Coordinates of C-alpha atoms in Angstrom, one line a residue:
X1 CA -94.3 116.6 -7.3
X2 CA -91.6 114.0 -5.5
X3 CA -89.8 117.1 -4.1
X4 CA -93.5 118.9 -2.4
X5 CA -93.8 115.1 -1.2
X6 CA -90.4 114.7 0.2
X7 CA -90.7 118.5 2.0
X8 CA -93.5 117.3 3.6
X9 CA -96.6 119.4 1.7
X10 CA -99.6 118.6 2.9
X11 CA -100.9 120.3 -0.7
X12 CA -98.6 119.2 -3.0
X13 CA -101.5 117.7 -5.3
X14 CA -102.7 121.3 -5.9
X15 CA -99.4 123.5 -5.9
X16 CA -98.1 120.5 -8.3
X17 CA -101.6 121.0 -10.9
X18 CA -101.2 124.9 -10.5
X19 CA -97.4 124.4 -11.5
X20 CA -98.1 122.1 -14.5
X21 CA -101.2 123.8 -15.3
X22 CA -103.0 119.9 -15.5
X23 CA -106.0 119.2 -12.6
X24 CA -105.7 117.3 -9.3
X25 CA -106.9 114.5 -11.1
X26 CA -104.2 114.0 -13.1
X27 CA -101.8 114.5 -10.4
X28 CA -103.0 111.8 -8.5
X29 CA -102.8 109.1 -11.8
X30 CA -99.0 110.2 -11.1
X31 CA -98.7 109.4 -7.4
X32 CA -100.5 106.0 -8.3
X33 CA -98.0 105.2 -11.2
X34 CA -94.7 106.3 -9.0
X35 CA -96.5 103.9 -5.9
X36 CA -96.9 101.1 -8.1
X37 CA -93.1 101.5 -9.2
X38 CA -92.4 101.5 -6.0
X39 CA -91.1 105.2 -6.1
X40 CA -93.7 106.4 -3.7
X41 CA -95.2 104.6 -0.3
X42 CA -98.1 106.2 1.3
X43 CA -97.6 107.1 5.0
X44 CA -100.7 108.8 7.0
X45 CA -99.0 110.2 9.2
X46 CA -96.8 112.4 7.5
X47 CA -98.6 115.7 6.2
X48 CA -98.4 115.1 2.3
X49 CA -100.0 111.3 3.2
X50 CA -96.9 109.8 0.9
X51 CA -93.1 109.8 1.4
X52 CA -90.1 109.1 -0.8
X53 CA -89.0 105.2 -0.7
X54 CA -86.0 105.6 1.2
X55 CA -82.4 103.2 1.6
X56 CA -81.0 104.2 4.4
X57 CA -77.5 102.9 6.1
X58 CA -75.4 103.1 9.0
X59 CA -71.5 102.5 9.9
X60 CA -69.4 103.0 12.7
X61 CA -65.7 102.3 12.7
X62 CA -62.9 102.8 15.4
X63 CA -60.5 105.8 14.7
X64 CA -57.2 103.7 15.2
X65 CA -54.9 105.4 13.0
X66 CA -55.1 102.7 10.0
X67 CA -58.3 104.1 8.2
X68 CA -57.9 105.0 5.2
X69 CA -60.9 107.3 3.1
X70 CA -60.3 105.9 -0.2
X71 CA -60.9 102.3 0.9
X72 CA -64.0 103.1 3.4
X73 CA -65.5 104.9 0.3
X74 CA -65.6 101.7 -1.9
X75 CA -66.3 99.3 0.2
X76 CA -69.3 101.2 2.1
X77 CA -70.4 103.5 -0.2
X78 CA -69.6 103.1 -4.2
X79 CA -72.2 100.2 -3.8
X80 CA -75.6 102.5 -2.9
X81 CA -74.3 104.8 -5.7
X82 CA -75.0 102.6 -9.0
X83 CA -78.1 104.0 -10.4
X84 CA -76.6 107.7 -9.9
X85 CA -74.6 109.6 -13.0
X86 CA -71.6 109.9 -13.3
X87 CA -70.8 113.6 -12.6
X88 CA -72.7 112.5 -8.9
X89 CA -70.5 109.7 -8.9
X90 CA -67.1 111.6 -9.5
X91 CA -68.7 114.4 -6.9
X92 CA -69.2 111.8 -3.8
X93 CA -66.2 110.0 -4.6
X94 CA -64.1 113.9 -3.6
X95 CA -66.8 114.6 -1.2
X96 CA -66.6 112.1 0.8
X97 CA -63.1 111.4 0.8
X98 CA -62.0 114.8 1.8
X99 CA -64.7 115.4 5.2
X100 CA -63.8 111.4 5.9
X101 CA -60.2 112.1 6.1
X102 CA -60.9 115.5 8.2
X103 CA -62.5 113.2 10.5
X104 CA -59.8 110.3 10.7
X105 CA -56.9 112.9 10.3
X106 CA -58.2 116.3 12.1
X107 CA -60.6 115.2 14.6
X108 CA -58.5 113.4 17.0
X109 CA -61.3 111.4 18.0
X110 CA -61.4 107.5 18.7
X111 CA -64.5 106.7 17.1
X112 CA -66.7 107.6 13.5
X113 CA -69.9 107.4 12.5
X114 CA -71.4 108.0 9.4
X115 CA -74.7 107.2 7.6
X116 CA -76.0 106.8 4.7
X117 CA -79.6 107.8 3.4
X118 CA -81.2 108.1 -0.4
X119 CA -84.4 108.1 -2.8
X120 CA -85.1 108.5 -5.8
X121 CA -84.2 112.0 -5.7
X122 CA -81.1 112.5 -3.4
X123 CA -78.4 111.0 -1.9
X124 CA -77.5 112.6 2.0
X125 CA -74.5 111.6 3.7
X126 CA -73.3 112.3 7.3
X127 CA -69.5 111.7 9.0
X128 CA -69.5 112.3 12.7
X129 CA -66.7 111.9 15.4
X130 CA -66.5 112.5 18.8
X131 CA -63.0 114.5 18.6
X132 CA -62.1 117.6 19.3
X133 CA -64.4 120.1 17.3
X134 CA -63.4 121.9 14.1
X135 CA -64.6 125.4 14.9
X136 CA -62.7 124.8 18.6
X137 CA -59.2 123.7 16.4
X138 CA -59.8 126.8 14.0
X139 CA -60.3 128.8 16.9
X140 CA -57.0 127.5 18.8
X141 CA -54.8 127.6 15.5
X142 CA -55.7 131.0 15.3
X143 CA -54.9 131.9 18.6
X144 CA -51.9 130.2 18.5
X145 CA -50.3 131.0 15.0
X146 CA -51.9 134.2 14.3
X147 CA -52.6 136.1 17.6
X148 CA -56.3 136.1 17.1
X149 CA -59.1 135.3 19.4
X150 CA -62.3 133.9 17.9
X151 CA -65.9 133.0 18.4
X152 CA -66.8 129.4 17.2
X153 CA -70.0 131.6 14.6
X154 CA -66.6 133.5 14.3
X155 CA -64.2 130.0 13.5
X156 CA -67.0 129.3 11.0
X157 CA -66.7 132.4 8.5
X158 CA -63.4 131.1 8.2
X159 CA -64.0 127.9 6.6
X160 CA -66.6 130.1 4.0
X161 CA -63.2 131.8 2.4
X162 CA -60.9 128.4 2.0
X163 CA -57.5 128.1 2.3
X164 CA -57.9 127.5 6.1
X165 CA -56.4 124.3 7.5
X166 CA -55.0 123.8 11.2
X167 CA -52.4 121.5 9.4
X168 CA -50.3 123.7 6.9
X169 CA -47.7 121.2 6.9
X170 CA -50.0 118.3 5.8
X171 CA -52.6 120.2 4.6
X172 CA -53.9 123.2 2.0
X173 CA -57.0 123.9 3.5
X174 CA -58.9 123.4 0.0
X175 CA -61.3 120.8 0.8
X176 CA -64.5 121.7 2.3
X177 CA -64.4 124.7 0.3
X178 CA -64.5 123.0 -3.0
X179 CA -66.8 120.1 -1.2
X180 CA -69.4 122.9 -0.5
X181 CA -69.3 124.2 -4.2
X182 CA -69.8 120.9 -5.9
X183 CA -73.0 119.6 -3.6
X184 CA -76.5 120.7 -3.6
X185 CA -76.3 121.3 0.1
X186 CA -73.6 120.8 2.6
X187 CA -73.6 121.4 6.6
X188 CA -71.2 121.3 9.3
X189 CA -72.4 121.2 12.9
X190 CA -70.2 120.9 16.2
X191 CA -70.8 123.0 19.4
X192 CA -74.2 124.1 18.2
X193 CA -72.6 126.5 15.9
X194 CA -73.3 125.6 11.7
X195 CA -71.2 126.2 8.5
X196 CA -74.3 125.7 5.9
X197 CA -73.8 126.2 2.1
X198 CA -76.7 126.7 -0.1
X199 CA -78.8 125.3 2.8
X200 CA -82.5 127.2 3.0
X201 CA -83.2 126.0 6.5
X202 CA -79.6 124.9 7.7
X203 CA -81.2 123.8 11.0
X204 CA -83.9 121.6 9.8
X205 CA -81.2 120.1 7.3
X206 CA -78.6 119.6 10.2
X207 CA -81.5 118.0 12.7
X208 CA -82.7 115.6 10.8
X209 CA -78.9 113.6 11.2
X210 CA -77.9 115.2 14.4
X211 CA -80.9 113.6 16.2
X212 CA -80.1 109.9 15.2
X213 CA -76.3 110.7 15.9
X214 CA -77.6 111.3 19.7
X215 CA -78.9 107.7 20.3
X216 CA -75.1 106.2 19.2
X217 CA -72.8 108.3 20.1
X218 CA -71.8 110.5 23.4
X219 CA -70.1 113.3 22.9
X220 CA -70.3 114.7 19.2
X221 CA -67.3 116.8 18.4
X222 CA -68.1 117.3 14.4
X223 CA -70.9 116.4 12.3
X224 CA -70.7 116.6 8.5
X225 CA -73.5 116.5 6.3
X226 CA -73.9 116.3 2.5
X227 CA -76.6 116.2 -0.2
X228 CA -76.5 115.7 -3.7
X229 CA -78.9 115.1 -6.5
X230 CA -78.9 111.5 -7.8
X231 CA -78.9 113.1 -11.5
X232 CA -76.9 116.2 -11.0
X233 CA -75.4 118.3 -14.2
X234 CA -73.0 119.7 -12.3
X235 CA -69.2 118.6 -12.6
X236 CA -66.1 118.4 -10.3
X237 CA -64.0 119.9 -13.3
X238 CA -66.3 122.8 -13.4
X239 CA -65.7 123.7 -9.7
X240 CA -62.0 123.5 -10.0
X241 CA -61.7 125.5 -13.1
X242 CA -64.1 128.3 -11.7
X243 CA -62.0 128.9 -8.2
X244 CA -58.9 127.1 -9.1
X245 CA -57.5 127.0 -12.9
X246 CA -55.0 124.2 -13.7
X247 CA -52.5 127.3 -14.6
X248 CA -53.2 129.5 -11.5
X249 CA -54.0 127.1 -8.7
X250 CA -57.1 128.6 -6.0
X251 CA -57.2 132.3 -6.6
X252 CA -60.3 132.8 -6.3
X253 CA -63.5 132.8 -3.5
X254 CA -66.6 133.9 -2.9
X255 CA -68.1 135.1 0.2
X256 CA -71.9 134.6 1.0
X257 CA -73.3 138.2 2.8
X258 CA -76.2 136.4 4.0
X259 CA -74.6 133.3 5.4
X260 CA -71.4 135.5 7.0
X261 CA -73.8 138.0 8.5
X262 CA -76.4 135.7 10.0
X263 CA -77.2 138.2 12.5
X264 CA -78.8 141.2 10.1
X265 CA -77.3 143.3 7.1
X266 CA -73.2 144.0 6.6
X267 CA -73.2 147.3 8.3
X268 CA -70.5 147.9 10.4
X269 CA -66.6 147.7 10.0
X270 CA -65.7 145.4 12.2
X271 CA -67.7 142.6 10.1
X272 CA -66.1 143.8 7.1
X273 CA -62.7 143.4 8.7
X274 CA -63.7 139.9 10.0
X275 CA -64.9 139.1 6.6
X276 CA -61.2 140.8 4.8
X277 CA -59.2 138.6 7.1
X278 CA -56.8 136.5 4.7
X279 CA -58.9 137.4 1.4
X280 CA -55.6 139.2 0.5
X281 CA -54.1 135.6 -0.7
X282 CA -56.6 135.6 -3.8
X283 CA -57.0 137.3 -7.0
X284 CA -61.0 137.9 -7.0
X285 CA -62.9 138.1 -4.6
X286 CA -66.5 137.6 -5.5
X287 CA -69.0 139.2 -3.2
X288 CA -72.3 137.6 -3.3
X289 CA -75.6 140.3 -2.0
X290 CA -78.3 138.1 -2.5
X291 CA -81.2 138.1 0.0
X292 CA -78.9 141.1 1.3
X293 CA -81.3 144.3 1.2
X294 CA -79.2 147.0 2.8
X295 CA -75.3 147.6 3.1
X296 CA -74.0 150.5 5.6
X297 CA -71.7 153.3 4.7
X298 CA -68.9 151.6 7.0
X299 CA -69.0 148.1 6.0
X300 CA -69.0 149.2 2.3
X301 CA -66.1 151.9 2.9
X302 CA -63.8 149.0 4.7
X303 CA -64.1 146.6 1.2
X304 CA -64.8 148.4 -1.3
X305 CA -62.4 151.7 -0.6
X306 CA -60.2 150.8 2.1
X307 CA -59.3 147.0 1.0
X308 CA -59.3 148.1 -2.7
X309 CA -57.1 150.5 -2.0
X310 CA -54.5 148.6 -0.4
X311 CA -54.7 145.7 -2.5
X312 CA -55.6 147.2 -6.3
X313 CA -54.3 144.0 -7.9
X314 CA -57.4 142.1 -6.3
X315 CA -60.6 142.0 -8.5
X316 CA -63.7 142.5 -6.0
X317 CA -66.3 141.2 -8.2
X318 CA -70.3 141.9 -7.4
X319 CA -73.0 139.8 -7.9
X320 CA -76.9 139.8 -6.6
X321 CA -76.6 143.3 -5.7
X322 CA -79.7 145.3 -5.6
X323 CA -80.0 149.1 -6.7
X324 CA -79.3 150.4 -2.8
X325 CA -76.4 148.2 -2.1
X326 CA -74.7 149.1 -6.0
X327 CA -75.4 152.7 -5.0
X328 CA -73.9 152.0 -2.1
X329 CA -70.5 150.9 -3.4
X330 CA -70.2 154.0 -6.0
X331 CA -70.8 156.5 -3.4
X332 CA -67.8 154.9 -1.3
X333 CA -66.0 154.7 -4.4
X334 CA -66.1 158.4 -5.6

């Protein structure tokens, strides 16, 4: 019921009874008992009539080469995260720290901003700078140290496969990949280009901070944002030991279709050899077709014969796959 409310559904007290199988009636005892715990305020002007009670928090500091993450994460943050578990606890703790130390370390910019917003559901946080970009230094390490010229939608499929950081020598490039995996949502927004994992409407998600952002700062060069359930099962340890066993250290990804082919279905090669680039330093690959409906006869050939092929010690895994796109892949297998 809180989630229909905080989307913003003007029928929630019917979709919430059909779900539950219980009348309208009852659903509306419930939105009186969460209002009088003071989980729920009533609002008539958004469309469900009630919204979330909401903290919300803002911070700017100056960039001046003394931050430090660690110490800007318990003195601003730890204290809004008390009534959260402790998996959500251990998650924000690496979340944060790893984008806040992009921005201080990577951005190159003199100022960050960064916000804070939760209810009774989930906890969002934001970091933005006004440095350089982070699909612009992607693009001009790549240019630089590998002889490649990208597109910033181009800079952003990089960040999906990991192990991509425009400061080897400082650097593994292991953070926002494992940030992503751990959170419910995660964005990144800088020169109206967006990384988005597991977001369902990346825009909306991104908007809602970007917009607020506008008013205090000029000139965003990256924008960060994060969400996480306040009571979230899942675990930091189970992330690591998925991509990265203790043993084996990160050998293994997993690409999103749908997120690295915004545009339509994989089809042709040259997105599979966009996609390839660099997935030869991992042992498995895992290849994720959901909401993928249709994969052409060139795109599959490139991974799933021509890759395989040169690299028959890497496992290409497939998941989500429907019945066209697994026929696919054993006709360019045979």
């Amino acid at each position: 019921m809180m989630d229909k409310i905080r989307d913003g559904c003007s029928d929630f007290l019917k979709r919430t009874a059909e779900n539950f199988g219980i009348s309208e009636t009852s659903v509306r005892r419930y939105v009186k008992e969460c209002a009088k715990q003071g989980i729920l305020e009533e609002d008539e002007s958004l469309p469900a009539g009630w919204k979330l009670r909401t903290v919300s928090e803002n911070w700017e500091l100056k960039n001046d080469g003394e931050l430090e993450e660690d110490s800007i994460f318990w003195e601003y943050i730890h204290p809004h995260l008390d009534g959260l578990s402790d998996n959500a606890k251990d998650i924000w703790y690496y979340a944060f720290t790893e984008i806040m130390n992009n921005a201080i370390e990577h951005s190159g910019g003199s100022r960050i901003l960064f916000a804070l917003r939760q209810d009774p559901l989930y906890t969002e946080i934001s970091i933005t700078d006004n440095g350089t970009g982070i699909f612009r230094n992607i693009q001009r390490y790549m240019r630089e140290r590998e002889g490649i010229t990208l597109d910033s939608a181009q800079a952003a499929l990089e960040l999906y496969k990991g192990k991509l950081t425009t400061n080897p020598e400082g650097h593994s490039g292991e953070g926002i990949f494992f940030v992503s995996k751990m959170l419910a949502q995660f964005a990144i927004w800088s020169e109206n280009t967006v990384y988005a994992y597991r977001c369902g409407d990346r825009h909306r998600f991104v908007q809602s901070h970007l917009i607020s952002y506008y008013t205090r700062l000029e000139g965003i060069g990256t924008m960060a944002v994060m969400k996480l359930d306040n009571d979230t099962k899942r675990t930091s340890r189970e992330v690591f030991d998925t991509y990265a066993p203790l043993e084996e250290g990160f050998v293994k990804t997993e690409i999103l279709l749908r997120e690295m082919c915004p545009l339509g279905d994989p089809v042709a090669r040259s997105q599979a050899r966009r996609i390839l680039r660099r997935l030869d330093e991992f042992k498995e690959v895992v290849f994720d077709f959901r909401g993928i409906d249709f994969m052409g006869q060139g795109f599959a050939d490139e991974v799933f014969r021509v890759f395989q092929n040169r690299h028959p010690d890497i496992t290409l895994t497939v998941v989500n796959a429907n019945a066209s796109v697994q026929g696919m892949i054993r006709h360019v297998r045979r």
